[in-house]
Each structure stands twice: as structure tokens, then as C-alpha cells.
Coordinates of C-alpha atoms and ligand atoms in Angstrom, one line a residue:
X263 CA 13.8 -24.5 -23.6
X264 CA 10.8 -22.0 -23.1
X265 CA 11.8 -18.6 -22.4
X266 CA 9.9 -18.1 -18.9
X267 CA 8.1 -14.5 -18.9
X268 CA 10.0 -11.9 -16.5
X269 CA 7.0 -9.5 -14.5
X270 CA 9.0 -6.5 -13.6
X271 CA 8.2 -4.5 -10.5
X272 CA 10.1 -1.0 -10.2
X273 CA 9.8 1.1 -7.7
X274 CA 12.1 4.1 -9.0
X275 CA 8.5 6.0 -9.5
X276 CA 9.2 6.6 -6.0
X277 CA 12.4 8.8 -6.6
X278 CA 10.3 10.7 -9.4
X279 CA 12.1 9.2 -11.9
X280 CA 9.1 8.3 -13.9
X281 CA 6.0 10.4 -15.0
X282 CA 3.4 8.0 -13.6
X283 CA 0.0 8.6 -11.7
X284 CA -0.1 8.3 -8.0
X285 CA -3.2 7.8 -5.8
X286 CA -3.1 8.1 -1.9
X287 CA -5.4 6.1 -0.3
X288 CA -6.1 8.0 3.7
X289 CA -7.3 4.4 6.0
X290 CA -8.6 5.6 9.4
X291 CA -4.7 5.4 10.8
X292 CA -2.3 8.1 12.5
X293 CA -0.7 9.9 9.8
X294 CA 3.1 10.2 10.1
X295 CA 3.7 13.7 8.8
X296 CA 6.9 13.5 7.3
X297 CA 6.0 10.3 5.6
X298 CA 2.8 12.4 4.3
X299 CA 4.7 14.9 3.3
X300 CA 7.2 13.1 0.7
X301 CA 4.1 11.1 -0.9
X302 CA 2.6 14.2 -1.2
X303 CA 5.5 15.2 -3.2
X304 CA 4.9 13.1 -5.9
X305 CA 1.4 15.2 -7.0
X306 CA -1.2 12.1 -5.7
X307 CA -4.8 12.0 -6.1
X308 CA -6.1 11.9 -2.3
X309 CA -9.0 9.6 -1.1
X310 CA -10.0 8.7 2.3
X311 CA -11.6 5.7 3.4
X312 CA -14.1 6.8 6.2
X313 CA -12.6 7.6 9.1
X314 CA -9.0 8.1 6.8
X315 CA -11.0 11.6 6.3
X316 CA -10.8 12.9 9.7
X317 CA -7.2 12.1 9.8
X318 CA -5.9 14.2 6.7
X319 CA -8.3 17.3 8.3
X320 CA -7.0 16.7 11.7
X321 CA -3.0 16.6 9.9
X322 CA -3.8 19.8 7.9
X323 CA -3.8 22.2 10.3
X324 CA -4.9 25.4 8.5
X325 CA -7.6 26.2 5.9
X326 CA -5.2 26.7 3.3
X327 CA -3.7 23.8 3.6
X328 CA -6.5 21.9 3.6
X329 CA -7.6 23.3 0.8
X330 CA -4.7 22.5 -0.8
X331 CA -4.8 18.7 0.1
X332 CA -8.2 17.8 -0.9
X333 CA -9.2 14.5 -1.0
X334 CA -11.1 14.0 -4.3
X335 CA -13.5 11.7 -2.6
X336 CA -13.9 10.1 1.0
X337 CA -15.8 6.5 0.4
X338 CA -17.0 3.7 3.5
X339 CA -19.7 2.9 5.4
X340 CA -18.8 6.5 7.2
X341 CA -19.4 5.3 11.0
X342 CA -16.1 6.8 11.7
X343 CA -16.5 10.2 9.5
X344 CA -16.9 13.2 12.3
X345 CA -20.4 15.5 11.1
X346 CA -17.9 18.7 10.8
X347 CA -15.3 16.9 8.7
X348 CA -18.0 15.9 6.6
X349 CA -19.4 19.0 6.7
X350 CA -16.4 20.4 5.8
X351 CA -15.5 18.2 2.8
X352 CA -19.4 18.3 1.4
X353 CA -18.6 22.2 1.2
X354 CA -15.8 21.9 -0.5
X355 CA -18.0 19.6 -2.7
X356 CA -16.1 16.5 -2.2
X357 CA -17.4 13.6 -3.5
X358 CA -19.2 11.6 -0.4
X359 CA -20.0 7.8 -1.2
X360 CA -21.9 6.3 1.2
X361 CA -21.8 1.9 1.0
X362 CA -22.7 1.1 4.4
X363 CA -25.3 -1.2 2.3
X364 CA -21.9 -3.4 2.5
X365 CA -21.2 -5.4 6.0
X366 CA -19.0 -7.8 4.1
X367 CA -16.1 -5.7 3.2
X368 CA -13.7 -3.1 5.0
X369 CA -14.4 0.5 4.5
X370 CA -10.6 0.3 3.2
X371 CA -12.2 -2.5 0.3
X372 CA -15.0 -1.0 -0.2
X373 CA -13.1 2.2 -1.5
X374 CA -10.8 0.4 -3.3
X375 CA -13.0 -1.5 -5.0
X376 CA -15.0 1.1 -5.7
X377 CA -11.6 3.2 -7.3
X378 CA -10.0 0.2 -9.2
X379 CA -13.9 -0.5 -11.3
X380 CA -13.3 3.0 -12.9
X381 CA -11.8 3.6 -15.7
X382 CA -10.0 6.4 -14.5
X383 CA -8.0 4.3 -12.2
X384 CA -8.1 1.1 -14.2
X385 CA -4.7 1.9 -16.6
X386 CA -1.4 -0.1 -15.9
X387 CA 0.6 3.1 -15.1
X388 CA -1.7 4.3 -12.1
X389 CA 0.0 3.6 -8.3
X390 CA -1.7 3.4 -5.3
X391 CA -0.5 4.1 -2.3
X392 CA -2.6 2.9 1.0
X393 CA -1.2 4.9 3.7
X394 CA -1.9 3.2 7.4
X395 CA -2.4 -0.4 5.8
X396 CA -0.7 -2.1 8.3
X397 CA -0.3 -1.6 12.5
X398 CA -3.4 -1.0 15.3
X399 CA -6.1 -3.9 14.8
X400 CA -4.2 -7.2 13.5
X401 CA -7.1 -8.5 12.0
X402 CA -7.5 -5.2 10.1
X403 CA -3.7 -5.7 9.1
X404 CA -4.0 -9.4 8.0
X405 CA -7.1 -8.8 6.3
X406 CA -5.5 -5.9 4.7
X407 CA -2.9 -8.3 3.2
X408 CA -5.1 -11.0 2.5
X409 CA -7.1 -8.4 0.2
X410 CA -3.9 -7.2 -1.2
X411 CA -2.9 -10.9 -2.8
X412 CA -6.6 -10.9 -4.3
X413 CA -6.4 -8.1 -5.6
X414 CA -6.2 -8.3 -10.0
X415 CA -2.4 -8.6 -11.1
X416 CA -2.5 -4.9 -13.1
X417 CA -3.3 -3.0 -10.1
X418 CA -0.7 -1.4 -8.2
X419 CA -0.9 -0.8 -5.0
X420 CA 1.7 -0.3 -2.4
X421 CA 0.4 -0.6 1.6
X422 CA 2.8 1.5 4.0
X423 CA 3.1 3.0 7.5
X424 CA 6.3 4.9 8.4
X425 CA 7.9 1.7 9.5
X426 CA 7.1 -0.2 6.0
X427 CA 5.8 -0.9 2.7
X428 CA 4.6 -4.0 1.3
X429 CA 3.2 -5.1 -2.4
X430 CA 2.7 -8.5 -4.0
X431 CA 4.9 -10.6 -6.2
X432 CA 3.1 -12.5 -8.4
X433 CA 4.2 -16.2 -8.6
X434 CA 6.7 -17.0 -10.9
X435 CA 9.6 -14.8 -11.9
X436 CA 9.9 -11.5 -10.9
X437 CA 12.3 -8.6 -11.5
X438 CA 12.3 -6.0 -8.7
X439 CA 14.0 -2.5 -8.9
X440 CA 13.5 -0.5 -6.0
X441 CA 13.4 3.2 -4.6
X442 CA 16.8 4.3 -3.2
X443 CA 15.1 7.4 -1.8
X444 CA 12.4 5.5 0.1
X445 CA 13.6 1.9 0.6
X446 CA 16.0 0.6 2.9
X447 CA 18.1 -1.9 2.1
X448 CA 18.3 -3.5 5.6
X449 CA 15.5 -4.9 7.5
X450 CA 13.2 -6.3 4.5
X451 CA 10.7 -9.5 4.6
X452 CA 9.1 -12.1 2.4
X453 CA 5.9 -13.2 3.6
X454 CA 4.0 -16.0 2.2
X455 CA 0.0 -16.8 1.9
X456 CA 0.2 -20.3 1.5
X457 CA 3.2 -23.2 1.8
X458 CA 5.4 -21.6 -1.1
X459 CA 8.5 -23.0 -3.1
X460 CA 10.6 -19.7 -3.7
X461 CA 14.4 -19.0 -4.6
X462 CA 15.9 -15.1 -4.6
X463 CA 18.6 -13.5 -5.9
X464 CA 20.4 -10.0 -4.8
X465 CA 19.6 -10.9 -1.0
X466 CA 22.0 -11.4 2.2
X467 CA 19.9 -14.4 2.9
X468 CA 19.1 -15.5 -0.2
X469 CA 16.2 -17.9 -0.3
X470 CA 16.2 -21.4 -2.5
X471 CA 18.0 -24.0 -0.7
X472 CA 16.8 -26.7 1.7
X473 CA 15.3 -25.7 4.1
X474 CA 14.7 -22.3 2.9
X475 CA 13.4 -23.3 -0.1
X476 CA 10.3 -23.1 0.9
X477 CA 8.5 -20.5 3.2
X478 CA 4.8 -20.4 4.9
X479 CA 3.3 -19.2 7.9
X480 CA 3.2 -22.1 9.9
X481 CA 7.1 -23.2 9.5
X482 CA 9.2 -20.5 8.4
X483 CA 9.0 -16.3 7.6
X484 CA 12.3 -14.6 6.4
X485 CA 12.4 -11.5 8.5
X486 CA 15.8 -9.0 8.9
X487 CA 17.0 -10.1 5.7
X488 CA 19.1 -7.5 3.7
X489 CA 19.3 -6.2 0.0
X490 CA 22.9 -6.2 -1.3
X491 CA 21.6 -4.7 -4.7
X492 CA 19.1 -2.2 -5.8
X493 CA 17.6 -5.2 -8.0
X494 CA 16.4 -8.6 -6.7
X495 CA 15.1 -11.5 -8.8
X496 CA 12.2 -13.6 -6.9
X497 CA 11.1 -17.1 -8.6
X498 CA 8.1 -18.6 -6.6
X499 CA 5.3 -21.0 -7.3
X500 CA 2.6 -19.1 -5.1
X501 CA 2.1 -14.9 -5.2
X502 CA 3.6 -13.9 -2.3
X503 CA 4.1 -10.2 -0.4
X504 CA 7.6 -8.3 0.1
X505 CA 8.2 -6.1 2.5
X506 CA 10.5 -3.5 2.8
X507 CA 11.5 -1.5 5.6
X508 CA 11.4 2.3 5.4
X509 CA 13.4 5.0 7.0
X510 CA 11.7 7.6 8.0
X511 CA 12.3 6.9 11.2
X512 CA 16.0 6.7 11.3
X513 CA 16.1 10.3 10.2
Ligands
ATP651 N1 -7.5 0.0 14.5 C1 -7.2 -0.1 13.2 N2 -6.2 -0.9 12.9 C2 -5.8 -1.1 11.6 N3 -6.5 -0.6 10.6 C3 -7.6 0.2 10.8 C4 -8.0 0.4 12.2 N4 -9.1 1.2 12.1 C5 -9.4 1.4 10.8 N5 -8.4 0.8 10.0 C6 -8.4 0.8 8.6 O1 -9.0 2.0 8.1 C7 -10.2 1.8 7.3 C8 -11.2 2.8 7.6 O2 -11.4 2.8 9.0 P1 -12.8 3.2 9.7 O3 -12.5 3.5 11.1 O4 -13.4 4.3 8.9 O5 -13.6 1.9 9.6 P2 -14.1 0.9 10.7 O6 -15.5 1.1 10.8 O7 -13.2 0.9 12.0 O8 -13.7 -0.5 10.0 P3 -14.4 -1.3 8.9 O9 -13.6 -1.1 7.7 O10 -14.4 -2.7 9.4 O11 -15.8 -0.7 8.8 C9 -10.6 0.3 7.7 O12 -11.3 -0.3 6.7 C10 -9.3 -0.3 8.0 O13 -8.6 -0.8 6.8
VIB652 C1 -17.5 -14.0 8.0 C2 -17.8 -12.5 8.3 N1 -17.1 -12.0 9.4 C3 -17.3 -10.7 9.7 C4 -18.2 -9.9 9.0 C5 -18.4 -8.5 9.5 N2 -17.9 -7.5 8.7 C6 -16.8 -7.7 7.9 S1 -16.5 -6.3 7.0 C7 -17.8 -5.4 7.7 C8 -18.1 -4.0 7.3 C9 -17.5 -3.1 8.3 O1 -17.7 -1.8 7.8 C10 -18.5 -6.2 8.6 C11 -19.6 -5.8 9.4 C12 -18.8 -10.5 7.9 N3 -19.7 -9.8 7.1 N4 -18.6 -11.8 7.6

């Protein structure tokens, strides 16, 4: 029998346990401070998309603190970017990058994009987080995840609000460790692209057997489901996205 290749997610970079980079993508979102302030924690590199600008300055109150959190580039179309936020940032000599050449992709993509073709941001151990990725606008959400599952497997990159956070699995067999700081084990999600065969491991629910051995958006989403270990094995024959639920707001 062929030995089938294990991709290993883990999430533990989370807790600090490992020495890995971070990168905090700012979309044009409410912030949710506390959640702000434990990313921050972990040292990120800051960039806004657009409008995500206005939202750190309006978060950071005073000049030192904004001085302290600044972003090392704000990148869109900048429709959304106020003139003294720009203002301010250009002084601070913050890279501006204006593509509003672009009407085909997101302010969100086109800084993504724009961060994942350099090589700074290009190495395996880089995470990136995309704070306000999901809520307001569905089809900004949707599109969001839709961009997430096309997005090369080596990149990283977790989306969150304070309710949740979501990254892909890549089809086939997946190892997942999670955070114990950040994730909670109740209230997490599988949710599929297209019509997907999938069996899990380490679940309440588990999914593999009929008829949940298949999930897609026009039967079947499993939603509530709990983690009854810090580990979960996922085998699926399409990439698909986890969620899990946060709790910041349980504080
Ligand atoms: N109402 C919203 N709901 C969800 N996400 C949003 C919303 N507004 C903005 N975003 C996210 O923040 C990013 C930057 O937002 P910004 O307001 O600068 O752009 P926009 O002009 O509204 O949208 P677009 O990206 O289509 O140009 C967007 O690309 C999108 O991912
Ligand atoms: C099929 C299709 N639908 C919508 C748009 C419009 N659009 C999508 S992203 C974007 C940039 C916004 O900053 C714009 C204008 C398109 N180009 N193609």
C-alpha cells in the first residue's frame, strides 16, 4: 500500500509557541480591540487594505500609539482612504500603493496579491492574518473565501473577526493542531466549495458516514460541531475551509 502524504496545519504559533513571522492584514472592517490587541502580541507586520487604514488610525487613539502600530504599507484602489489618514501615514513615510488601475479584484486581493509576489512574504514560515475577512457585505465575505481556496497551497493565511477564524484544508489528508489560547473547541464549521467526499477524526460529529459523508452548499454544512481533541485528522477529496469559533467574546 502507498503511504498517503499527511499536510500538517498547526496552529500553536498562535500561543507563541513557535518563532514564526506574522503579518496582519487591516480590511476596511471594525476593529475589535481586544482581538487587536492579542494579534498584536505576537510582533506582526501591519498592512492595511485601503480603507483597513483608517480603521487602525481611528483604533489608535494617541500619537504614540500610532506610532508604535505602523502599518508598513496601506495598498487598494484607495476610494476609502480619508486625505488626513493618508496624510498622516505618507508622513510617517509609509509605503502608499496605489492599483486602482485594477477594477477586477478587491482592494483586500489586490494587497494580498501584491504581499504574497514578494519574496519577503513568499517563505513557508510567514502567517497571515486578515483581520475583518468575514461579516458586513456578504458578497465581500463569500468572495473573501472564494479567494482564500485559490489562493497557492504554501501561503498561510488565516481570515478572522472576533466571532471566527477560518483557513483552508487542502484536499486529502490533513493533520490539524490547534491554538488552545485562541480556539474554542465548541462551535466550529466545515464548509465546502464544491460537492465534497470528506471523513474527520477528533470531532463530536464526526463526518464520513452516509449521509454525512459528503458535504456541499446546496445539501448539507456542518455547523455547531465540537472538538473533543486539540488535534483533528480531515481526509477530503476537494480543499475545503474550517472554521473555528473564537472567544473573545465570551470573556
Ligand atoms: N462592508 C464590507 N463588508 C465586508 N468586507 C468589507 C466591507 N467593506 C470593505 N470590506 C473589505 O475591506 C477591503 C478594503 O475595503 P475598502 O472599503 O477600502 O474597499 P471597497 O472600495 O469598499 O471595496 P473593494 O475592495 O471592492 O474596492 C475590501 O476589499 C473588502 O475585503
Ligand atoms: C464580473 C465582475 N463583477 C464585478 C466587477 C467589479 N469589480 C470587482 S472588484 C472591483 C474593484 C473594486 O475596488 C470591481 C469594480 C468586475 N470587474 N467583474
Amino acid at each position: 500500500m502507498v503511504d498517503q502524504k499527511v499536510f500538517k496545519i498547526d496552529n500553536t504559533f498562535l500561543d507563541g509557541a513557535q518563532n514564526s513571522k506574522v503579518v496582519l492584514l487591516i480590511l476596511n472592517r471594525p476593529i475589535h480591540r481586544p482581538l487587536f490587541d492579542q494579534f498584536i502580541a505576537l510582533s506582526p507586520e501591519i498592512i492595511c487594505a485601503d480603507g483597513g487604514a483608517n480603521r487602525l488610525y481611528d483604533l489608535l487613539e494617541d500619537s504614540e500609539d500610532r506610532q508604535k502600530f505602523l502599518p508598513s504599507a496601506v495598498i487598494g484602489d484607495l476610494d476609502s482612504l480619508r486625505k488626513e489618514v493618508r496624510d498622516h501615514y505618507h508622513k510617517q513615510k509609509v509605503e502608499i500603493q496605489d492599483l486602482s488601475h485594477d477594477q477586477d479584484t478587491t482592494d483586500f486581493e489586490k494587497c494580498f496579491n501584491h504581499l504574497i509576489s514578494k519574496e519577503a512574504f513568499s517563505d513557508d514560515m510567514t502567517r497571515f492574518l486578515v483581520l475583518g475577512a468575514f461579516g458586513g457585505r456578504l458578497d465581500h465575505t463569500m468572495r473573501n473565501i472564494s479567494y482564500l481556496l485559490s489562493l497557492p497551497e504554501n501561503i498561510k493565511a488565516y481570515f478572522l473577526d472576533e466571532y471566527s477564524m477560518g483557513f483552508r484544508v487542502p484536499k486529502g489528508k490533513t493533520e490539524i493542531k490547534f491554538s488552545k489560547k485562541f480556539e474554542f473547541t465548541k462551535g466550529c464549521g466545515i464548509i465546502p466549495a464544491q460537492t465534497t467526499r470528506i471523513s474527520t477524526n477528533g470531532l463530536k460529529w464526526n463526518l464520513g458516514q452516509a449521509p454525512w459523508d459528503v458535504t456541499s452548499l446546496d445539501t448539507q454544512i456542518s455547523t455547531s460541531n465540537e472538538r473533543v481533541s486539540n488535534e483533528v485528522t480531515i481526509e477530503c477529496d476537494r480543499d475545503i475551509v474550517w472554521m473555528s469559533s473564537l472567544n473573545f467574546l465570551n470573556e
